[in-house]
Every structure is written in C-alpha cells, then in structure tokens.
PDB file of C-alpha atoms and ligand atoms in Angstrom:
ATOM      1  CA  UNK A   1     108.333 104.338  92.076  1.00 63.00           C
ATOM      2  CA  UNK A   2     111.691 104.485  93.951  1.00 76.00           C
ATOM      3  CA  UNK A   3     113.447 107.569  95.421  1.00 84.00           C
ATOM      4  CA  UNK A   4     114.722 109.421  92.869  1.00 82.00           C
ATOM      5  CA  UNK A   5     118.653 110.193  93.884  1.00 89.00           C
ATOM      6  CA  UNK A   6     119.119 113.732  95.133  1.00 92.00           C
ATOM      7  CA  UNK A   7     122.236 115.287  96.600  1.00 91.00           C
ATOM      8  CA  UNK A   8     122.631 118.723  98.692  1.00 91.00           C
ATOM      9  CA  UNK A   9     125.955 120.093  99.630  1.00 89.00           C
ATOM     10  CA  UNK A  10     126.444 122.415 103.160  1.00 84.00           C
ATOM     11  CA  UNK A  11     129.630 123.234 104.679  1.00 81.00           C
ATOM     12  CA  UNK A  12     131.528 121.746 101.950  1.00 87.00           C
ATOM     13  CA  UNK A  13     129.395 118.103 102.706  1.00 90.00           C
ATOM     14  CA  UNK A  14     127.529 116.475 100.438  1.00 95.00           C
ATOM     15  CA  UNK A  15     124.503 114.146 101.480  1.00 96.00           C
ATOM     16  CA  UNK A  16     122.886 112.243  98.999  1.00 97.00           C
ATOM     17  CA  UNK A  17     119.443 109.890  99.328  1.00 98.00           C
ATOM     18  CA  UNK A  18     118.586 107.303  97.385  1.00 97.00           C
ATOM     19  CA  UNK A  19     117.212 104.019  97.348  1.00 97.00           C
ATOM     20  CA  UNK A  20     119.456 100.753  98.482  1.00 98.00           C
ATOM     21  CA  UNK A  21     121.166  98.506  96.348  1.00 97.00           C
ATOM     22  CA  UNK A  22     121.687  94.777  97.218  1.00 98.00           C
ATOM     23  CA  UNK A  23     125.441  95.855  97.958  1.00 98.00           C
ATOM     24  CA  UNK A  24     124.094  98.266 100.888  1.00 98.00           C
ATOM     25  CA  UNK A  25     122.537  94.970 103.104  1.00 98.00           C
ATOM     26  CA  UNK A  26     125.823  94.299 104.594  1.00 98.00           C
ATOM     27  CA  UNK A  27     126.382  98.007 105.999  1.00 98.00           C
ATOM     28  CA  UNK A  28     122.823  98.483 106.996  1.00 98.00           C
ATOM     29  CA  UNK A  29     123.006  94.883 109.040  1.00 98.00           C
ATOM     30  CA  UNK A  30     125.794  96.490 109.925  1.00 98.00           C
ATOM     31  CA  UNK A  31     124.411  99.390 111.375  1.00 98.00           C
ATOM     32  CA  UNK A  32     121.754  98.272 112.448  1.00 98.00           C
ATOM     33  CA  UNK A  33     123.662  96.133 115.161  1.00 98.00           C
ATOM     34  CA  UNK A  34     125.936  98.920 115.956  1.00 98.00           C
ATOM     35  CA  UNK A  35     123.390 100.989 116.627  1.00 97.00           C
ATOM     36  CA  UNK A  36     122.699  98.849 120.121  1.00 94.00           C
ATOM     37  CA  UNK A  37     118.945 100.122 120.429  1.00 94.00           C
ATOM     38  CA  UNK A  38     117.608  98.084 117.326  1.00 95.00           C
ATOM     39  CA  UNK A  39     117.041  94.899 117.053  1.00 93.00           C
ATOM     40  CA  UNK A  40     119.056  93.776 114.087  1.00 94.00           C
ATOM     41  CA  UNK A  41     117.867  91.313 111.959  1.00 96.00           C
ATOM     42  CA  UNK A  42     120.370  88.965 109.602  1.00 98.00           C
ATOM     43  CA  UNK A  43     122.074  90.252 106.947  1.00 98.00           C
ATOM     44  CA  UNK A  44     120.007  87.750 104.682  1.00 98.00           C
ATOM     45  CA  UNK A  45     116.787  90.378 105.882  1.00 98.00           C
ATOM     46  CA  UNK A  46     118.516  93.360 104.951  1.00 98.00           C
ATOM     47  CA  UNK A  47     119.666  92.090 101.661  1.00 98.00           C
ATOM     48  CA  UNK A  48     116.784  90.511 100.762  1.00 98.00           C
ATOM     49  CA  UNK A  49     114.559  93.711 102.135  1.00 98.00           C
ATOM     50  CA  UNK A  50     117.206  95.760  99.307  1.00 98.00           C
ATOM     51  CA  UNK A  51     115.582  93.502  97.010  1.00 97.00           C
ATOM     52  CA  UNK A  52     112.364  93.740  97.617  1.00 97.00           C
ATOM     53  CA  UNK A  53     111.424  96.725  99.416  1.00 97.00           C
ATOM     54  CA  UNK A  54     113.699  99.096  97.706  1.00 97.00           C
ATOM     55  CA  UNK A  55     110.871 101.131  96.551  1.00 96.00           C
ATOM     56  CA  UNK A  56     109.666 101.895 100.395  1.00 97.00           C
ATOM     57  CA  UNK A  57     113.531 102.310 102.079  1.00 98.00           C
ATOM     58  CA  UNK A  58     116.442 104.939 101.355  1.00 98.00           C
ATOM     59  CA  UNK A  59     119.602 105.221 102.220  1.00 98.00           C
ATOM     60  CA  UNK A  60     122.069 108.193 103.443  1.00 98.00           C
ATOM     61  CA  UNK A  61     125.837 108.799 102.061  1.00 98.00           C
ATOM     62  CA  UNK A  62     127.616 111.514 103.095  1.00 97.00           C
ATOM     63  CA  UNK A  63     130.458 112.685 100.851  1.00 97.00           C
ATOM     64  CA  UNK A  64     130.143 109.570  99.199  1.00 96.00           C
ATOM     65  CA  UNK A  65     130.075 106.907 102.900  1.00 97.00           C
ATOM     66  CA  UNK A  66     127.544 105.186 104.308  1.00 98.00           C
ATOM     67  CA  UNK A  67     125.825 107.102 106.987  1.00 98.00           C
ATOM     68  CA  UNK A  68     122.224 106.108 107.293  1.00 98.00           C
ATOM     69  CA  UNK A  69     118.985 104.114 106.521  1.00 98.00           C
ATOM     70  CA  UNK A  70     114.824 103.712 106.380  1.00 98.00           C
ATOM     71  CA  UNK A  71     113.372 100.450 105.854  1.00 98.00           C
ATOM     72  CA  UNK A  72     109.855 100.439 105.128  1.00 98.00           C
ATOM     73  CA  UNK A  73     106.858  98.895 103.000  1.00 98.00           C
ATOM     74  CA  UNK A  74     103.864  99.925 102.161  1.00 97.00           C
ATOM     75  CA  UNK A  75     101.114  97.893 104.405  1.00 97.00           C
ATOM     76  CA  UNK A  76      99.553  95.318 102.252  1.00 96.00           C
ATOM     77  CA  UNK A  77      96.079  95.523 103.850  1.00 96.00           C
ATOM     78  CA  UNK A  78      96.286  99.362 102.749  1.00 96.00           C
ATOM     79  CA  UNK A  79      98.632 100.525 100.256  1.00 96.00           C
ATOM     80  CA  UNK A  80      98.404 104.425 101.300  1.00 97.00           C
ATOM     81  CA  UNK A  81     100.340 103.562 104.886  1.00 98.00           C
ATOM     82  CA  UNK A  82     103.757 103.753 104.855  1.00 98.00           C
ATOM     83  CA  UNK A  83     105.010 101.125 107.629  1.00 98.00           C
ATOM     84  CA  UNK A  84     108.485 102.285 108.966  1.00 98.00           C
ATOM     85  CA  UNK A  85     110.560  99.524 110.163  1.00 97.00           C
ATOM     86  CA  UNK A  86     113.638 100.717 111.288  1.00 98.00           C
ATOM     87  CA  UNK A  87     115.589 104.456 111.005  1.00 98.00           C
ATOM     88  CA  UNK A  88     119.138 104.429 111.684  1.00 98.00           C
ATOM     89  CA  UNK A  89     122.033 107.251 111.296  1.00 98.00           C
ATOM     90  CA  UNK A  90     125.584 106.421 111.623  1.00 98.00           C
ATOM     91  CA  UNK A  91     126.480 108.261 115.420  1.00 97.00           C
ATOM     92  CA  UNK A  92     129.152 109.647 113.253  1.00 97.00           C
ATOM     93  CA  UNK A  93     126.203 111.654 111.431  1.00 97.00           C
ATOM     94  CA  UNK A  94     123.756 111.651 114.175  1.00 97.00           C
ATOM     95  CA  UNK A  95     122.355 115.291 114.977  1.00 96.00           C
ATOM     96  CA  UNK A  96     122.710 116.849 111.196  1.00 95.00           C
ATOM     97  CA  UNK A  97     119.252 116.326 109.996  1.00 96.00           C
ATOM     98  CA  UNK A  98     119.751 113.216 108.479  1.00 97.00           C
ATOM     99  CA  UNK A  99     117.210 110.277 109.951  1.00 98.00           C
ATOM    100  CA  UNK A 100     114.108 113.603 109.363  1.00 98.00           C
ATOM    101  CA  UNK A 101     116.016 113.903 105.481  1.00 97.00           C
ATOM    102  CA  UNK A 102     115.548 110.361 104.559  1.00 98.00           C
ATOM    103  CA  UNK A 103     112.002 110.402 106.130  1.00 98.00           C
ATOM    104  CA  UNK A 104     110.963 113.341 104.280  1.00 98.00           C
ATOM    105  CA  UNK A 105     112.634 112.124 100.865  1.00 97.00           C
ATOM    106  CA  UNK A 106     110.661 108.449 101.367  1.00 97.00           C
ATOM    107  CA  UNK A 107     107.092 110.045 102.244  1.00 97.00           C
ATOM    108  CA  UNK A 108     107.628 112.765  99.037  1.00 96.00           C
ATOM    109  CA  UNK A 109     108.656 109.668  96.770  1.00 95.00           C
ATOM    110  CA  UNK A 110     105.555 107.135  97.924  1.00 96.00           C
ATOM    111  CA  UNK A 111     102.724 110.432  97.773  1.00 94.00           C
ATOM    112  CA  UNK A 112     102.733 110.265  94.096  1.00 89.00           C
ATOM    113  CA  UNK A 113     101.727 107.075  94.319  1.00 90.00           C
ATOM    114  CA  UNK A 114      98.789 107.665  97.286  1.00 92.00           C
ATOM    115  CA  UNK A 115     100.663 106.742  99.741  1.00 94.00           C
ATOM    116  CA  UNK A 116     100.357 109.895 102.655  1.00 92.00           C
ATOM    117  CA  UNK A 117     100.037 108.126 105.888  1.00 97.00           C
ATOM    118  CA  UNK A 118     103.239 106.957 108.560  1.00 98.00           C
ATOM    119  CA  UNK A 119     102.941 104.499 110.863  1.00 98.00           C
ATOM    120  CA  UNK A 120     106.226 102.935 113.056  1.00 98.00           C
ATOM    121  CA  UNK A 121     106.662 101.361 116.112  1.00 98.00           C
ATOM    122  CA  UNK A 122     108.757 103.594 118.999  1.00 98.00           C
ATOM    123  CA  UNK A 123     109.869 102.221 122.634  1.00 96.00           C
ATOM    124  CA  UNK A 124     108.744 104.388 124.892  1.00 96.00           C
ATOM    125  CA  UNK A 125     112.464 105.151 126.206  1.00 95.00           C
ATOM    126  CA  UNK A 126     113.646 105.976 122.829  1.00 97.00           C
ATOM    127  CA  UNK A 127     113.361 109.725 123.189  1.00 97.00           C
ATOM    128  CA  UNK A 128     115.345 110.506 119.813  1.00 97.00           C
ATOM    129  CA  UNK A 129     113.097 108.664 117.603  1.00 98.00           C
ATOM    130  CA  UNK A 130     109.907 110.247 119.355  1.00 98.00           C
ATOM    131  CA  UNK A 131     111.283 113.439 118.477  1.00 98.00           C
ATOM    132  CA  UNK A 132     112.740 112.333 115.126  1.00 98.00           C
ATOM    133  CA  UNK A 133     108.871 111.348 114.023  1.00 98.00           C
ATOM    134  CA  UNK A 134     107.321 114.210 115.999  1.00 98.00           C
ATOM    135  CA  UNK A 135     109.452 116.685 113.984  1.00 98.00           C
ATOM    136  CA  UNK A 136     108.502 114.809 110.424  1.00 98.00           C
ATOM    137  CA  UNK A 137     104.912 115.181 111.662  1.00 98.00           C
ATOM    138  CA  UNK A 138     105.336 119.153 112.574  1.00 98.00           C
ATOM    139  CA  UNK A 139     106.907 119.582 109.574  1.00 98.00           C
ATOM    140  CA  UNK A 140     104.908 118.248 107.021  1.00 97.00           C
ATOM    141  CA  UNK A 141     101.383 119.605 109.062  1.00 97.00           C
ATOM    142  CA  UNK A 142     100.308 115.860 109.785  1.00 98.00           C
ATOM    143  CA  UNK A 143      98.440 114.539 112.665  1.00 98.00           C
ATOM    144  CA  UNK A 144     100.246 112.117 115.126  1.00 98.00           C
ATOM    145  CA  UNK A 145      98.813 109.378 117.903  1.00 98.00           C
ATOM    146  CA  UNK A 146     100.099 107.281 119.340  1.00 98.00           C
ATOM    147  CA  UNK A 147      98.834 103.908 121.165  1.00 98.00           C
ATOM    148  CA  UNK A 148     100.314 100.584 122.344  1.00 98.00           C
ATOM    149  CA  UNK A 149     101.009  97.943 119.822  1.00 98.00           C
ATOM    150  CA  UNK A 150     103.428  95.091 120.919  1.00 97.00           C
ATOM    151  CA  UNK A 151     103.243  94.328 125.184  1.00 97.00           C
ATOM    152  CA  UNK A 152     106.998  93.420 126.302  1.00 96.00           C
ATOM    153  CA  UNK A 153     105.623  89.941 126.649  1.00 96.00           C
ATOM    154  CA  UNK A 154     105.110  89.815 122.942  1.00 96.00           C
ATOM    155  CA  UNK A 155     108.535  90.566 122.296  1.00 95.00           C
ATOM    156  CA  UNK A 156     109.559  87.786 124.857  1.00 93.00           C
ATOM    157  CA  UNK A 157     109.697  89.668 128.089  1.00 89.00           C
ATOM    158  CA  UNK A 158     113.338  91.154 127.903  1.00 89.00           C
ATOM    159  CA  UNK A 159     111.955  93.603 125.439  1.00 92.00           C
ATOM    160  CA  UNK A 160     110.635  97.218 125.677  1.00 93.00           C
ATOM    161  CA  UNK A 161     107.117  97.571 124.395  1.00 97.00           C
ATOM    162  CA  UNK A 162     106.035  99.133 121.117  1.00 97.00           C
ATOM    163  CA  UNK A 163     103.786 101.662 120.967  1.00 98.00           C
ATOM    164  CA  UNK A 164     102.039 102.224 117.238  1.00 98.00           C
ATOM    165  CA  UNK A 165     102.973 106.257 116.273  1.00 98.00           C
ATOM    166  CA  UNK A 166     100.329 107.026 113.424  1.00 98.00           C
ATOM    167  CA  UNK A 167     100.964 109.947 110.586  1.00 98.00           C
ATOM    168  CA  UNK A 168      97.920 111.056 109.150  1.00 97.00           C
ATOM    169  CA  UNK A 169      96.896 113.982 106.832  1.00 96.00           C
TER     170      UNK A 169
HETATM  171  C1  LIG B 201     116.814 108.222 115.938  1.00 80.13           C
HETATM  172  C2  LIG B 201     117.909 108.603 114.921  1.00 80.13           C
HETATM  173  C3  LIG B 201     117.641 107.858 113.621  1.00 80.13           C
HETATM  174  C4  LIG B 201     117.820 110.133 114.667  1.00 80.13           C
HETATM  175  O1  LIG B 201     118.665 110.463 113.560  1.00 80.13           O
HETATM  176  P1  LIG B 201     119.322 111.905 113.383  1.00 80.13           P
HETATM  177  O2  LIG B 201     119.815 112.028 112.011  1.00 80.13           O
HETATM  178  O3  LIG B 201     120.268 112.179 114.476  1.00 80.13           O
HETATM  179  O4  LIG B 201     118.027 112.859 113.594  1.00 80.13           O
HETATM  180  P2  LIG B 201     117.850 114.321 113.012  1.00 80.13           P
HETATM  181  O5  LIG B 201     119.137 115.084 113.143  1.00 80.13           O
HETATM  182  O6  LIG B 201     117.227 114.263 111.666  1.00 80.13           O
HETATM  183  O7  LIG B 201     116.808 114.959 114.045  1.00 80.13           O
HETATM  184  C5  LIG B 201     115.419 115.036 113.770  1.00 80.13           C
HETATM  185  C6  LIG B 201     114.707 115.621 114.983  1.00 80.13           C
HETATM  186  O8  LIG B 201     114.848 114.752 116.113  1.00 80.13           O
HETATM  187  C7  LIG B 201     115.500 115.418 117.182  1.00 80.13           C
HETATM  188  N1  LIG B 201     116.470 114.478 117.781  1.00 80.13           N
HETATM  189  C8  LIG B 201     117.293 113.636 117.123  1.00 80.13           C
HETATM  190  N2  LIG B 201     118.062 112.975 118.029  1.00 80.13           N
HETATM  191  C9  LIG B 201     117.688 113.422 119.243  1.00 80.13           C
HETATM  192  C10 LIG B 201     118.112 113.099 120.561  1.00 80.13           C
HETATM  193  N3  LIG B 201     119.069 112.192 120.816  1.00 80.13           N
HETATM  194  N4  LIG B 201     117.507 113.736 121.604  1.00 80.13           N
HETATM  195  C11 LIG B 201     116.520 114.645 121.375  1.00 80.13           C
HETATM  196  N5  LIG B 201     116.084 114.994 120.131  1.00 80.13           N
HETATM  197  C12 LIG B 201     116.658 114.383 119.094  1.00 80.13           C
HETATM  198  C13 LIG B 201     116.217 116.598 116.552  1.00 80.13           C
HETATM  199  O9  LIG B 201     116.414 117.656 117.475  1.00 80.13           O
HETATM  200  C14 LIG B 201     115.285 116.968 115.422  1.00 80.13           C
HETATM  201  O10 LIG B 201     114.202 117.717 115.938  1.00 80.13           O
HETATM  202  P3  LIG B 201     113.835 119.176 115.334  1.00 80.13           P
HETATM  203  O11 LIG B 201     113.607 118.958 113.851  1.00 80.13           O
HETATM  204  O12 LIG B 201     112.594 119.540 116.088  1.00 80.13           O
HETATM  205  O13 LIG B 201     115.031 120.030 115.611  1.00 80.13           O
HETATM  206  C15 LIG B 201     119.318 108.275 115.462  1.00 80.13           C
HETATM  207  O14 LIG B 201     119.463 108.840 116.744  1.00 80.13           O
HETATM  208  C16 LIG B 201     119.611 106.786 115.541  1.00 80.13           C
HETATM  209  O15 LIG B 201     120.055 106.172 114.571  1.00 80.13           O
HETATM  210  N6  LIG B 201     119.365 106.190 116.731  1.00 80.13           N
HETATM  211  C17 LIG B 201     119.607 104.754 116.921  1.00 80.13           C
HETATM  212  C18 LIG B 201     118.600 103.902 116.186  1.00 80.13           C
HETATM  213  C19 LIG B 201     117.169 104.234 116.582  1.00 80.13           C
HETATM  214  O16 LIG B 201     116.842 104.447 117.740  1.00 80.13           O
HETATM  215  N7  LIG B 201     116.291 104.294 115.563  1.00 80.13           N
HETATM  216  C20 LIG B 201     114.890 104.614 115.730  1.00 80.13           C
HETATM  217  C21 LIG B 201     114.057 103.461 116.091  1.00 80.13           C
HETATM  218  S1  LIG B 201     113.550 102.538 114.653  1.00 80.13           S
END
C-alpha cells in the first residue's frame, strides 16, 4: 500500500508527504548529488526506484517544492524489514523535522502491512543521520543496535564504512 498523501501547515508552510512519481527521479538524483555525503546513483536508479519501489519511498514538498526524500524496500528475504536506502532533505529545509516526518509517515504506511522493523546503513561520521534514526527510534519506543556491515574496503577503499542500524519493536 503506498503513503497515503498528507499535508500539515505551521507558520504559514505547508509540508506535504507522499509517495514519488516517475517525474520526481530527476530532483531526487538531483539531490542526492547535491547533498555531497551520499553516494548518488544515476538518474536511471532513481527513476526506475519511482517505479518500482514507490510503495517503500516518500517524498517531501514544502509549499508545493521539492524538499526531501526516503528510498527504501522492503527486504525480500523478510518482508516485515523496512531497508532504508538513502534520506535526504534539501539544506534549504534541513533542521525543520522533515528527514524524522518522512520516516515516520513510511514506517506508519508499511505497519499495516507487517512491516515494523528499520534497518539502514550510517557512516560512522555522519552524526545527523545517527541522530535522525536515533530520534525515529525514541520516538516510536523501538529498540536500536547497531553493528558493522560494509568494511571501507568493500566500498573500494576511499569509502567510509557502513555500520547496519537495526529498528526493532
Ligand atoms: C540527515 C538529514 C536527512 C536530516 O534531515 P532533517 O530534516 O534536517 O532532520 P530532522 O530535522 O527531521 O531531525 C531529526 C533529528 O535529528 C537531529 N539532527 C538532524 N540534523 C542534525 C545535525 N546536523 N546535527 C545533530 N542532530 C541533527 C535533530 O535534532 C532531530 O533530533 P530530535 O528529534 O531529537 O530533536 C539531512 O541532514 C541530510 O539530508 N543530510 C545529507 C544526506 C544524509 O546524510 N543522509 C543520511 C544518510 S542516508
């Protein structure tokens, strides 16, 4: 079931989530790249993940512009984890609530289906998205762990590792 669209206005600013449309790949590969900390993928992958994984991602507008996305899926070895790819908020938008909003709105969409559990990968200098996860996890009273995943040789050496952060009721 996708993310149903929902829209809250404070300060005289809307924000609305909802799930992408093929037409949101080229802002998200956009993004994504501008971002400098991900590793962006082609805009083929995004559109194609709009496609296909619309379902398991959501995107951010505020007052009607692009300001953020989740890509996810739903691990095909065990349909009740939610595998977060990547989380990125427009540093236009960044502070405001935004990347724990979409995560919240995904993880309420895919529980109807029995889908409860988080995992994502985290560098370990990315502080923001350690606390971004950390504060989904306080919120919504679920465990979190964390262990290596991906050694910087995986990743070809140049890269920061990945640890695993795990979700769980
Ligand atoms: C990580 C990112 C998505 C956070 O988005 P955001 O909309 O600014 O985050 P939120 O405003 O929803 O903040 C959620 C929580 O994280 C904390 N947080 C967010 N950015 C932070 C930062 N730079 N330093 C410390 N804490 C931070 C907030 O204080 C908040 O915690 P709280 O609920 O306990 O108060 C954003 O910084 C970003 O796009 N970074 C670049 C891409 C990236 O690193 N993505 C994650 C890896 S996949």
């Amino acid at each position: 079931m996708r993310l149903s669209q929902t829209s809250a206005t404070t300060n005289s600013e809307t924000v609305t989530l909802r799930s992408p449309r093929i037409s949101d790949g080229a802002a998200m590969h956009r993004l994504a790249e501008a971002t400098g900390v991900l590793d962006a993928n082609t805009l083929y992958a995004y559109v194609l993940w709009c496609h296909d994984f619309a379902a398991t991602s959501v995107v951010a507008e505020v007052d009607g512009e692009f300001a953020g996305f989740v890509t996810g899926y739903r691990k095909p070895d065990d349909p009740s984890i939610l595998m977060v790819w990547q989380v990125a908020v427009d540093e236009r938008f960044r502070g405001r609530g935004i990347g724990a909003r979409m995560l919240h709105g995904l993880l309420d969409a895919v529980a109807d289906s029995g889908c409860r559990a988080l995992h994502t990968t985290i560098s370990p200098d990315n502080d923001a998205s350690q606390r971004l996860f950390a504060s989904v996890a306080q919120r919504r009273g679920l465990s979190l762990s964390r262990r290596p995943l991906f050694a910087a040789a995986d990743l070809g050496g140049a890269h920061e590792p990945e640890d695993l952060y795990v979700l769980a009721p």
